[in-house]
Coordinates of C-alpha atoms in Angstrom, one line a residue:
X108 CA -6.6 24.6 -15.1
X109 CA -7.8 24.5 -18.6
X110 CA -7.5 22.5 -21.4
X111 CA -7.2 22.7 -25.2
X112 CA -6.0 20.6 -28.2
X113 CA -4.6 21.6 -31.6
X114 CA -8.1 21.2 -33.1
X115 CA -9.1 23.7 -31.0
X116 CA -6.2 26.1 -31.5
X117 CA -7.9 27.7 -34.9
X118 CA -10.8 28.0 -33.6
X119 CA -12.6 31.2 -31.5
X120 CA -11.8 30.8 -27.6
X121 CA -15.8 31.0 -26.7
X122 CA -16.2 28.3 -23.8
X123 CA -18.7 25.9 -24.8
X124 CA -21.6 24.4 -22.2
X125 CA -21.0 20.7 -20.7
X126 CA -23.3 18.1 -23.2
X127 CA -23.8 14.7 -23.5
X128 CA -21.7 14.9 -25.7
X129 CA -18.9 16.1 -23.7
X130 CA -19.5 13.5 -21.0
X131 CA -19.1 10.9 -23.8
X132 CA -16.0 11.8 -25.2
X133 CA -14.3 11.8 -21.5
X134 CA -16.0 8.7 -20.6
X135 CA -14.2 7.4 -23.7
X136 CA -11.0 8.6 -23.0
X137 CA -11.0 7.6 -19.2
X138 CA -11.9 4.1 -20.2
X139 CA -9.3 3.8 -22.8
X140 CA -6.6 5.3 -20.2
X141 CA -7.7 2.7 -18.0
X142 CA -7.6 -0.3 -20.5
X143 CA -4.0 1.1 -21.3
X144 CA -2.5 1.4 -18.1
X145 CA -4.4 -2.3 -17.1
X146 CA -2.5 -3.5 -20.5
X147 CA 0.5 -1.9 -19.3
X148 CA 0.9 -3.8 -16.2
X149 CA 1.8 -7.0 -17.9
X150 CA 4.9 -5.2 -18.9
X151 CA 5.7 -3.7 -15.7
X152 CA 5.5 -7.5 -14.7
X153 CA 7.8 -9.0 -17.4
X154 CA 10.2 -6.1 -17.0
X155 CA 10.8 -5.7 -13.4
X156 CA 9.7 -2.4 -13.6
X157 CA 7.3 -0.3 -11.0
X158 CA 3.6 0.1 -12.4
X159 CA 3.8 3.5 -11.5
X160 CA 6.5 4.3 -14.1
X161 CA 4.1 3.2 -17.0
X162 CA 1.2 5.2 -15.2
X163 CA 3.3 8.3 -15.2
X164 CA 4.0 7.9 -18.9
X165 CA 0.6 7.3 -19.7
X166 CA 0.0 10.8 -18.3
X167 CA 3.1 12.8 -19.9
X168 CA 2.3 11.6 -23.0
X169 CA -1.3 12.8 -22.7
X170 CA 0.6 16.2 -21.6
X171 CA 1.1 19.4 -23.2
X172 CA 4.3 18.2 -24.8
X173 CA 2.8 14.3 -26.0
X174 CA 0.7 13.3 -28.6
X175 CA -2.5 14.5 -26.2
X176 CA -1.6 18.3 -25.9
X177 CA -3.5 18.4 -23.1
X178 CA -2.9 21.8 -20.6
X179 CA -3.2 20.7 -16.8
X180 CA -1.4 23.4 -14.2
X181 CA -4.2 23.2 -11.2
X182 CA -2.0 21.7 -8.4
X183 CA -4.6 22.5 -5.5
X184 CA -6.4 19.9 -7.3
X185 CA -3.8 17.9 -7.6
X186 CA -2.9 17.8 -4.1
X187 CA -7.0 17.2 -3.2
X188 CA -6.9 14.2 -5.9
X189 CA -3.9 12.8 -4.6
X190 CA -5.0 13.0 -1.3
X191 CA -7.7 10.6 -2.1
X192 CA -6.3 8.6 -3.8
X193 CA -3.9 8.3 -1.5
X194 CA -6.5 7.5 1.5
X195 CA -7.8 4.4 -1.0
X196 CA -4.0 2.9 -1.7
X197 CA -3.3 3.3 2.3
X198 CA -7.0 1.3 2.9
X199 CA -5.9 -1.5 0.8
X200 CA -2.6 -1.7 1.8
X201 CA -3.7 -2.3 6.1
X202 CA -6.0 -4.6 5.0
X203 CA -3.7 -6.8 2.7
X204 CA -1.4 -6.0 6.4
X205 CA -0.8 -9.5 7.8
X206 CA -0.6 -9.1 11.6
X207 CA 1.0 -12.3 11.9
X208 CA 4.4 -10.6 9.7
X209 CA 4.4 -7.0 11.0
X210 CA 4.0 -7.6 14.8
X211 CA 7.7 -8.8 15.3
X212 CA 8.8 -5.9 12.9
X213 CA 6.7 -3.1 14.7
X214 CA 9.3 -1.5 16.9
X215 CA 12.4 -1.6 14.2
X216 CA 9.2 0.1 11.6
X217 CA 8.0 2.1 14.3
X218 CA 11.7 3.5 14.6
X219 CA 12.4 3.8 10.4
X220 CA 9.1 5.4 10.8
X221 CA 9.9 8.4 13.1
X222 CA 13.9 8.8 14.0
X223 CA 14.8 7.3 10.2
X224 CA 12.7 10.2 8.2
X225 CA 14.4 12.5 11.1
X226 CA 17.8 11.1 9.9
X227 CA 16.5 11.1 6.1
X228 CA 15.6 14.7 6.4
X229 CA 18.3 16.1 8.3
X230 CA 21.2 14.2 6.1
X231 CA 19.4 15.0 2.5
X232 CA 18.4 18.6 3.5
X233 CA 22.3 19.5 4.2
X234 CA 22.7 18.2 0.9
X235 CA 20.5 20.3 -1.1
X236 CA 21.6 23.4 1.0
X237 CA 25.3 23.1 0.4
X238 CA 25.5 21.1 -3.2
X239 CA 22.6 22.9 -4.8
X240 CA 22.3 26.1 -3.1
X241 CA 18.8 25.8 -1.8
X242 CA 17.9 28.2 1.2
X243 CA 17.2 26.0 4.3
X244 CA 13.3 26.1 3.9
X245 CA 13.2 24.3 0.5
X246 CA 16.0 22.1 1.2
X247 CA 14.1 21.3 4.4
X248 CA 10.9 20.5 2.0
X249 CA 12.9 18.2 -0.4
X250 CA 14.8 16.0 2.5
X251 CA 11.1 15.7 3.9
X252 CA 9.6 15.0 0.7
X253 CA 11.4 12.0 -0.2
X254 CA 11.7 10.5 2.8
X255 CA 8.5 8.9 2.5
X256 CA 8.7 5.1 1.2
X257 CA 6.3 3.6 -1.1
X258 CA 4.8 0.2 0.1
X259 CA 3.1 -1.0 -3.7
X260 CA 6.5 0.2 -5.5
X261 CA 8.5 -1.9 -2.9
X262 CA 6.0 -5.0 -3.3
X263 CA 5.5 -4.5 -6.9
X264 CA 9.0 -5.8 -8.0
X265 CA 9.5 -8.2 -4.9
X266 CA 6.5 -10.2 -5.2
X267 CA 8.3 -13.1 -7.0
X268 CA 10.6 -13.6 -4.1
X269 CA 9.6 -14.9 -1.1
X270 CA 11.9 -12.9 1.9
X271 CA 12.1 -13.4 5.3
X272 CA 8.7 -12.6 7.2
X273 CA 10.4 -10.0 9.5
X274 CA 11.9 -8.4 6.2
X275 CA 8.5 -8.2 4.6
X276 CA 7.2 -6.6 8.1
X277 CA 9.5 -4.0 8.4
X278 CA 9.5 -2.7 5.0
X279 CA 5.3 -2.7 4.8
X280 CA 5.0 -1.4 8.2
X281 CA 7.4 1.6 7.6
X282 CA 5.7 2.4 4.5
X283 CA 2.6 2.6 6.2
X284 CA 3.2 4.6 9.0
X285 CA 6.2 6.7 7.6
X286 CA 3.7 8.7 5.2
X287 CA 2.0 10.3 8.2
X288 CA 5.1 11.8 10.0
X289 CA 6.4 12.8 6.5
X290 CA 3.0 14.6 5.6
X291 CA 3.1 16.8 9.0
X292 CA 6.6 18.1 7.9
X293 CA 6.2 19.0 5.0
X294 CA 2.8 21.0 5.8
X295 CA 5.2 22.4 8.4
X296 CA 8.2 23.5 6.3
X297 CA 5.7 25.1 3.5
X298 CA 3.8 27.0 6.0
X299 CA 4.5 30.8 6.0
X300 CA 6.1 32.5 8.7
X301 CA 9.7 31.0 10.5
X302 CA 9.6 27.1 11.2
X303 CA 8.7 26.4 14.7
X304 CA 11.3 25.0 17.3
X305 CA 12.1 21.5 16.6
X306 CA 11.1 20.7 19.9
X307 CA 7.8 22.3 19.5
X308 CA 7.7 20.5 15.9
X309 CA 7.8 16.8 17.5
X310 CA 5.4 17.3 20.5
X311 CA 3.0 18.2 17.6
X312 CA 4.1 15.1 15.2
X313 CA 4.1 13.0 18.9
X314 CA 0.8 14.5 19.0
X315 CA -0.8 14.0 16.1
X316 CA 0.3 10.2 15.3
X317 CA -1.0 9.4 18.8
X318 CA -4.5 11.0 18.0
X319 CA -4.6 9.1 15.1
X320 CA -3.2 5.9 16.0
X321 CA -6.3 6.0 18.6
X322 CA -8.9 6.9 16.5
X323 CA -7.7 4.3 13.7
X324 CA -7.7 1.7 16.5
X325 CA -10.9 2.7 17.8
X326 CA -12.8 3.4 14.6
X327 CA -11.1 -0.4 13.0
X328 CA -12.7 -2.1 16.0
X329 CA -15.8 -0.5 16.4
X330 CA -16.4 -1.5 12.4
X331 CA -14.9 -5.0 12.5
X332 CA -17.2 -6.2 15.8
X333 CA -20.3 -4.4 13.6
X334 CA -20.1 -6.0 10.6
X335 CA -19.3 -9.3 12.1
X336 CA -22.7 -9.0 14.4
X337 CA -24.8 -6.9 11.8
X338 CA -25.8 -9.7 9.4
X339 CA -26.2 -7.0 5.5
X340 CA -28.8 -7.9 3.1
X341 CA -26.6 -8.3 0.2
X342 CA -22.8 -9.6 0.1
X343 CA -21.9 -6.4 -2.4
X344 CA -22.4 -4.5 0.6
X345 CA -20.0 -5.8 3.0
X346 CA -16.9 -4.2 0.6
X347 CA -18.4 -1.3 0.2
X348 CA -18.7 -1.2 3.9
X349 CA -15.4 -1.7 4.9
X350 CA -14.1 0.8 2.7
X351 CA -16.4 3.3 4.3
X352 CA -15.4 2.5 7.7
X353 CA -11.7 3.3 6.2
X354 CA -12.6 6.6 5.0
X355 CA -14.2 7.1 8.1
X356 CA -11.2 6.7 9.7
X357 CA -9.1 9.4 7.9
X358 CA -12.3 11.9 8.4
X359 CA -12.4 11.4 12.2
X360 CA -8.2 11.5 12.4
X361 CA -8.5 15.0 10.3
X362 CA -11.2 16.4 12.0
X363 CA -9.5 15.7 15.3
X364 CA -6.6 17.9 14.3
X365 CA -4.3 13.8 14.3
X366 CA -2.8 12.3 11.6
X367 CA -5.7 11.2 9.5
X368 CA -3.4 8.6 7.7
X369 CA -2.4 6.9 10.5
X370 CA -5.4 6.1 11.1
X371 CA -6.8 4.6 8.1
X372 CA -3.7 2.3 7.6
X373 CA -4.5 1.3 11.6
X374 CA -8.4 1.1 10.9
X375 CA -8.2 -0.9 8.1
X376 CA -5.6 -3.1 9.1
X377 CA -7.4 -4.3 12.4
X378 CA -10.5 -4.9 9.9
X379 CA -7.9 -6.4 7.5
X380 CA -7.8 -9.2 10.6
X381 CA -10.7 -9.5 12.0
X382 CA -12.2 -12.8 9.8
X383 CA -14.9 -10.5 8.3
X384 CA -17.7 -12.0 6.0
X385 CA -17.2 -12.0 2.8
X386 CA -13.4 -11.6 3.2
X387 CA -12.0 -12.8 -0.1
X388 CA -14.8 -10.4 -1.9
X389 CA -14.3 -7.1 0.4
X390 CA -10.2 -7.9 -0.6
X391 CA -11.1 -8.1 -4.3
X392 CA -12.6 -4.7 -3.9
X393 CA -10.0 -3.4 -2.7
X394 CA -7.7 -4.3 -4.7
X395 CA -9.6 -3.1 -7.6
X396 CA -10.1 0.4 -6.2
X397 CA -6.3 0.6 -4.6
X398 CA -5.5 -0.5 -8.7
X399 CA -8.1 2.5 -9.9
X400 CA -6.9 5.4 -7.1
X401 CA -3.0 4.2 -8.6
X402 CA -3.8 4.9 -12.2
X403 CA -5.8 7.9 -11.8
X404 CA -3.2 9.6 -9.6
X405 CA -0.3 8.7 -11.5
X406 CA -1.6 9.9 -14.8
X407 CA -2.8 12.9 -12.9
X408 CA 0.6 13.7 -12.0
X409 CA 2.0 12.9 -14.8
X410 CA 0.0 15.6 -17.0
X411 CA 1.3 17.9 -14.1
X412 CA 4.3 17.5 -15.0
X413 CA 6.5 19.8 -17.8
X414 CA 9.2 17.8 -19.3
X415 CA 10.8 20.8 -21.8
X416 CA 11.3 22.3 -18.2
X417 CA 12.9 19.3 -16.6
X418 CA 16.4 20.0 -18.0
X419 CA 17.6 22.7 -15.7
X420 CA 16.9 20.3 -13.0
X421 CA 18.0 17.0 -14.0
X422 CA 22.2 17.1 -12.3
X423 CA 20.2 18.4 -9.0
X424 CA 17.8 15.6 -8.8
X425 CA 20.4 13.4 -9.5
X426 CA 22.8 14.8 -7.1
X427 CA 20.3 14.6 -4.4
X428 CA 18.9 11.4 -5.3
X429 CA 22.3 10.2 -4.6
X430 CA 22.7 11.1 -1.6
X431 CA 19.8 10.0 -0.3
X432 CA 20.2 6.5 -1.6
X433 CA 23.8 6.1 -0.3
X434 CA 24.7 7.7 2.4
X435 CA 20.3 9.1 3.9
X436 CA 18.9 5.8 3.3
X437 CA 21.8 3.6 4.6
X438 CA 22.3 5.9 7.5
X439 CA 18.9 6.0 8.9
X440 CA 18.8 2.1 8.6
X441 CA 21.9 1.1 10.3
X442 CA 21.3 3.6 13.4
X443 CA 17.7 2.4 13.5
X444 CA 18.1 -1.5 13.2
X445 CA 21.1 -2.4 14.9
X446 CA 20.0 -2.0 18.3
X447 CA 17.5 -4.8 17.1
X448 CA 20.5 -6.8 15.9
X449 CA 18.8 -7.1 12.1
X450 CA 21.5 -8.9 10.0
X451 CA 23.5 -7.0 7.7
X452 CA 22.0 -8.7 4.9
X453 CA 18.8 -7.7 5.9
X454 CA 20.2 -3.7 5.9
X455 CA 21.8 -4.5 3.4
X456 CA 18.3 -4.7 1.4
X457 CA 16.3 -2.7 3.4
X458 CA 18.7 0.2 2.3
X459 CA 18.0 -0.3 -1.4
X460 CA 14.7 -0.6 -1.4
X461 CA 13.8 2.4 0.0
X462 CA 12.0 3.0 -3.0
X463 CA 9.5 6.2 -3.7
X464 CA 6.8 6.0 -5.5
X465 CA 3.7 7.9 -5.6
X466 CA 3.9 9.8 -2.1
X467 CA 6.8 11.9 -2.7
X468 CA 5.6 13.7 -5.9
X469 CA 2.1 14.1 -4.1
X470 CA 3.8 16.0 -1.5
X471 CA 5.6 17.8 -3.9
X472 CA 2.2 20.3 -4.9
X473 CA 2.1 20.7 -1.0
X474 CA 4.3 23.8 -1.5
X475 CA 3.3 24.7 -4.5
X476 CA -0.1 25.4 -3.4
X477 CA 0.8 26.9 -0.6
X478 CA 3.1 29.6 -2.7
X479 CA 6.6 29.1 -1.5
X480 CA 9.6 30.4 -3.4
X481 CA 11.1 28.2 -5.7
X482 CA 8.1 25.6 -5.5
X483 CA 7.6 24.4 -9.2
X484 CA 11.4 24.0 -8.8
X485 CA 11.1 21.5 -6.1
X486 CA 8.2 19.9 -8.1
X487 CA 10.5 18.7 -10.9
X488 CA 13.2 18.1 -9.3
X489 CA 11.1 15.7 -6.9
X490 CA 9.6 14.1 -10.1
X491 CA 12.8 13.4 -12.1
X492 CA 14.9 11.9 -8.7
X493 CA 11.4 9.7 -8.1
X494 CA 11.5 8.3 -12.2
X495 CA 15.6 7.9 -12.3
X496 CA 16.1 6.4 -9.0
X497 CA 13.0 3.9 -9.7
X498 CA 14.1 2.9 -12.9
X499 CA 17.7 2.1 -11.2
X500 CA 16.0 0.7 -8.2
X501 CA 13.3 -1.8 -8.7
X502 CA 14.9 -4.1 -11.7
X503 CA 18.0 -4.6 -9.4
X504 CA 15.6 -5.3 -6.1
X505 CA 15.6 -9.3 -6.7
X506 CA 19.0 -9.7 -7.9
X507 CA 20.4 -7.8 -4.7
X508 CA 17.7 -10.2 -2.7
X509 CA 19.3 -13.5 -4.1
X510 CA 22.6 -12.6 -3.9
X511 CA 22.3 -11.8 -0.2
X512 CA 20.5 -14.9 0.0
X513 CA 17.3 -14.0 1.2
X514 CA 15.0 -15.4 -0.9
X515 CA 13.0 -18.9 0.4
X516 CA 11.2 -21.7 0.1
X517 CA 7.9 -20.3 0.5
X518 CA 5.5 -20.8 3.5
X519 CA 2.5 -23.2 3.5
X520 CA 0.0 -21.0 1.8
X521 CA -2.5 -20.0 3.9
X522 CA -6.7 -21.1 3.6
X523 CA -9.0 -18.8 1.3
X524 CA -12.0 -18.9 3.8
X525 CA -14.9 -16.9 3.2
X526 CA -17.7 -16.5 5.7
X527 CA -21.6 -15.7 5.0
X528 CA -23.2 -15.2 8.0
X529 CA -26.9 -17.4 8.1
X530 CA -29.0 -15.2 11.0
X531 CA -31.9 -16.8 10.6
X532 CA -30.2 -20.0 11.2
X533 CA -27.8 -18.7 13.7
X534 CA -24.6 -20.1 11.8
X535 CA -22.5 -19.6 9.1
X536 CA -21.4 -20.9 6.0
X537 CA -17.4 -21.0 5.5
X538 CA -16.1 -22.0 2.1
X539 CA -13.1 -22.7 1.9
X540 CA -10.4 -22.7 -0.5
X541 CA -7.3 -24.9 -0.6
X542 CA -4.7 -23.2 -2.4
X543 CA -1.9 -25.3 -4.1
X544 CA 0.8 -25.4 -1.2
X545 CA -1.3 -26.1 1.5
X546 CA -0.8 -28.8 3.9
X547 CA -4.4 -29.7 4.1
X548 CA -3.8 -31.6 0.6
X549 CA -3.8 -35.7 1.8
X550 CA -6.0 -34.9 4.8
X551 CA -8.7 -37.0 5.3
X552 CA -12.2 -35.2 6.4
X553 CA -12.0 -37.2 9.7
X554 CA -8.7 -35.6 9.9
X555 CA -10.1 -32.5 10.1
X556 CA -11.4 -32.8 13.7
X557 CA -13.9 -29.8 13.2
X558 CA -15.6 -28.9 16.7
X559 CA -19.0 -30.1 17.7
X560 CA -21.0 -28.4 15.6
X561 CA -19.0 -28.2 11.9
X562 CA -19.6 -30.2 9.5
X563 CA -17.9 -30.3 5.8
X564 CA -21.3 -30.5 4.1
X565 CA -20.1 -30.8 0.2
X566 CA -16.8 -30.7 -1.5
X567 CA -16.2 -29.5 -5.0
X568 CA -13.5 -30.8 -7.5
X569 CA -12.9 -30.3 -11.0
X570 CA -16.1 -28.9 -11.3
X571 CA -18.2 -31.0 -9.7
X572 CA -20.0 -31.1 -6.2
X573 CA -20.4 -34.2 -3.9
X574 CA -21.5 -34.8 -0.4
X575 CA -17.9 -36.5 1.2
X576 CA -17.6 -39.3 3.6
X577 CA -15.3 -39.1 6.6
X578 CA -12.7 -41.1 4.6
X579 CA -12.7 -38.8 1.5
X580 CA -9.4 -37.3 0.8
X581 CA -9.4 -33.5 0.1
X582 CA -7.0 -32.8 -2.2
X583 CA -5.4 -29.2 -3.4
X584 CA -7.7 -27.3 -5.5
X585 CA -11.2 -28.4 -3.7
X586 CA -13.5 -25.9 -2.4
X587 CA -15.6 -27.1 0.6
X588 CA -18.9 -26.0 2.2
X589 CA -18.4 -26.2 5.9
X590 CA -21.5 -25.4 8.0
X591 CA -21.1 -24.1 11.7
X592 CA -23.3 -23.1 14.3
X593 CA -22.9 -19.2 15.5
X594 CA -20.9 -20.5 19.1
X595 CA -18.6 -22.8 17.5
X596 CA -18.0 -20.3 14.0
X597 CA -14.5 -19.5 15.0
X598 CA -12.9 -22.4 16.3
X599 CA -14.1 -23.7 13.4
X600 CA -11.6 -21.7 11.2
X601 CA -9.1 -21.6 13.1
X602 CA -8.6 -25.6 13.3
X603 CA -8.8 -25.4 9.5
X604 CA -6.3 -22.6 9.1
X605 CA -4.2 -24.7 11.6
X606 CA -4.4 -27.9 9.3
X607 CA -3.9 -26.1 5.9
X608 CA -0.6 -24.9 7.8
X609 CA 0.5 -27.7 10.0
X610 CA -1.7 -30.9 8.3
X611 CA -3.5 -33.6 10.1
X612 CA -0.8 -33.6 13.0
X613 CA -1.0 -30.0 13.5
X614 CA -2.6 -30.2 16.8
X615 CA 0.3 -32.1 18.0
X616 CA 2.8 -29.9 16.0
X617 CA 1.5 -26.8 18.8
X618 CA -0.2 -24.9 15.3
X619 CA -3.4 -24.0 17.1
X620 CA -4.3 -21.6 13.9
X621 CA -3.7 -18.4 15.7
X622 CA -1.8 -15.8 13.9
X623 CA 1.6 -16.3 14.6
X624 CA 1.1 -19.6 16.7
X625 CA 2.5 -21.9 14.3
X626 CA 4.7 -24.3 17.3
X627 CA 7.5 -26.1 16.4
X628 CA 6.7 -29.4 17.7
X629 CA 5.7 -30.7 21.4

């Protein structure tokens, strides 16, 4: 890797030590990348358009052939980057992972997951053997390349229309767990030597997902049951926390030779519903770092990137791309969801948003690093199907949703509780945040019918605090203070969960405020 600037050019090619200096001037520039791509989200909002196109033009036009003129050709780094970056997006993504939607979904995603990216690869590698004259082991790569889905470009352009919950399942839990599958191909294909017998090939993918699977599980609960006993000195601590249990996660899935992937997305989705302290705070985080490990990589990539050698590979990308979006994608949805009797409309959706984002052209240094033939090839041809195929993609996502008529009336939105455990006191403090379409708007604090041992304690309202009455009437926008002793902590949120979704009938309505338990009427 190395880096120069016209400035530079004129001048004598003696290296110069790291200063203070030095560190300034990229500190500068990072924080101006970042204010730029945080600027440029707004537009990705207005337009439609996935965040992770404006990120990738941020770093082209740093590039050797933008207005930066900045030299980057180190793919190993790259890859090691990426990889992190893509540990971070995973970690937010399980813990954003409502059980509640993805438990009815998990054997149609579970089967996307593993015999769709068989289908995917299989389908689109026959493509780019016979249409673009690829030998079998690069064609192999590409079909396994882009048959990884990308959750936050899926969500990215959806998030205005509310969709079924079992469509929202699917389509987050196949993200998630198709990256690890897809990962262990790829490393497969770009390996030297002769491909192993496919047989051989899935007992090691069976293999590996299971290790990982288990150790995610394991590691998620082990965390979540620690930090909801282990009472931290500071409430900064219990994001940072979370986040380390997630990386811990990948480390142990890696390090046991299983899919280290799988097993952060599994960790930190058990943690992402496990009612830890400090919930809405650890999610902020999270979000905020998932939003950080996005931009860097993206930019990363797309200083990477070549574009005056794009052109030779532009009809192949193309040619691919359309394959894999009408006849791969389709394909692997219909023979994978119709056993489950998913609506055609559902399919119907499901096939176009098969978006890729960020994954595919991660994967893409895989062989590069590892020296196969033809790699840098692959590489661009990966990039340009990823930006055309977005760009066509996400702005037609929620005009295909309405016209199939899946968009809703939204759900009852759910409580923002956060907990702060009191150990000296052996309780906690629970305050709690009713959003604007919750149910718990009207209810009286009687109403409530907290357990023995809750108590709302103070109620605040348009900026000011006051002690309520049993008659007070909460209304949408309060915060409350609800106090509750250690033994009684979680029935305590769950009968206020079960009122902001059922209100003060929602005991009789069979809402005990489980996930998923939401009756419909005794």
């Amino acid at each position: 890797m190395y880096v120069s600037s016209r400035a530079q050019r004129g001048g004598q090619g003696r290296e110069r030590p790291l200063t203070v200096q030095h560190l300034n001037q990229l500190l500068l520039v990072c924080s101006l990348v970042l204010l730029v791509a945080v600027a440029a989200v707004r537009i990705s909002s207005r337009s439609g358009l996935p965040s992770l196109l404006v990120y990738l033009g941020i770093g082209i036009a740093m590039g050797q052939d933008g207005v930066g003129d900045i030299h980057f050709d180190n793919a190993e780094l790259t890859q090691v980057i990426g990889y992190a970056a893509l540990v971070v997006i995973l970690a937010e993504g399980g813990l954003g992972t409502k059980w509640k939607e993805i438990r009815p979904a998990l054997p149609a995603a579970t089967a996307l997951a593993l015999a769709g990216v068989a289908v995917s690869v299989g389908v689109t590698a026959t493509a780019a053997h016979y249409l673009i004259d690829l030998e079998w082991r690069q064609a192999l790569i590409i079909g396994a390349v882009v048959s990884s889905t990308d959750a936050a470009a899926v969500f990215s352009v959806l998030r205005k229309i509310p969709l079924p919950a079992r469509v929202t399942g699917m389509l987050e839990a196949e993200s998630g767990f198709n990256d690890a599958p897809v990962v262990i191909l790829v490393v497969a294909f770009s390996t030297a030597g002769p491909v192993e017998h496919w047989y051989v090939l899935v007992g090691e993918i069976g293999l590996e997902l299971a290790i990982g699977a288990a150790l995610g599980l394991a590691v998620g609960w082990l965390g979540s049951w620690g930090l909801r006993h282990v009472a931290l000195p500071a409430s900064g601590l219990y994001p940072i926390a979370v986040m380390a249990i997630a990386v811990t996660a990948y480390a142990a899935g890696a390090l046991a030779h299983g899919s280290g992937f799988l097993a952060v997305y599994l960790a930190s989705m058990v943690m992402g519903n496990a009612k830890l302290p400090h919930w809405p705070a650890t999610r902020g985080f999270a979000d905020g770092l998932g939003w950080i490990a996005q931009i860097g990589m993206f930019v990363l990539l797309g200083l990477l990137v070549t574009p005056h050698e794009l052109g030779d590979d532009v009809w192949p990308a193309l040619l691919i791309g359309l394959v894999l979006t009408m006849v791969a994608r389709p394909l692997s949805i219909v023979l994978c969801l119709t056993p489950f009797r998913v609506p055609w409309q559902e399919q119907a959706l499901m096939s176009w948003a098969g978006l890729r984002g960020a994954v595919p052209i991660i994967l893409a240094t895989i062989p590069m690093v590892q020296g196969v033939d033809a790699s840098r090839r692959i590489f661009n041809i990966v990039f340009v199907l990823v930006v055309v195929y977005t760009l066509v993609q996400g702005p037609t996502l929620p005009w295909l949703a309405r016209k199939l008529r899946l968009g809703g009336d939204p759900e009852a939105a759910d409580l923002g509780i956060e907990s702060a455990p009191l150990e000296r006191l052996r309780g906690h403090l629970l305050s709690v945040a009713i959003p604007e379409a919750s149910k718990m708007h009207g209810v009286e604090v009687t109403e409530l019918r907290l357990p023995a041992g809750a108590a709302v304690t103070l109620v605040v309202r348009d900026g000011k605090s006051f002690v309520p009455l049993p008659a007070t009437v909460l209304r949408r926008g309060d915060e409350l203070l609800v106090v509750a002793t250690d033994p009684v902590r979680d029935a305590a949120e769950r009968r206020l969960r079960a009122v902001g979704h059922g209100g003060k009938l929602a005991g009789w309505l069979g809402d005990t405020g489980e996930p998923g338990a939401q009756g419909t009427g005794h």
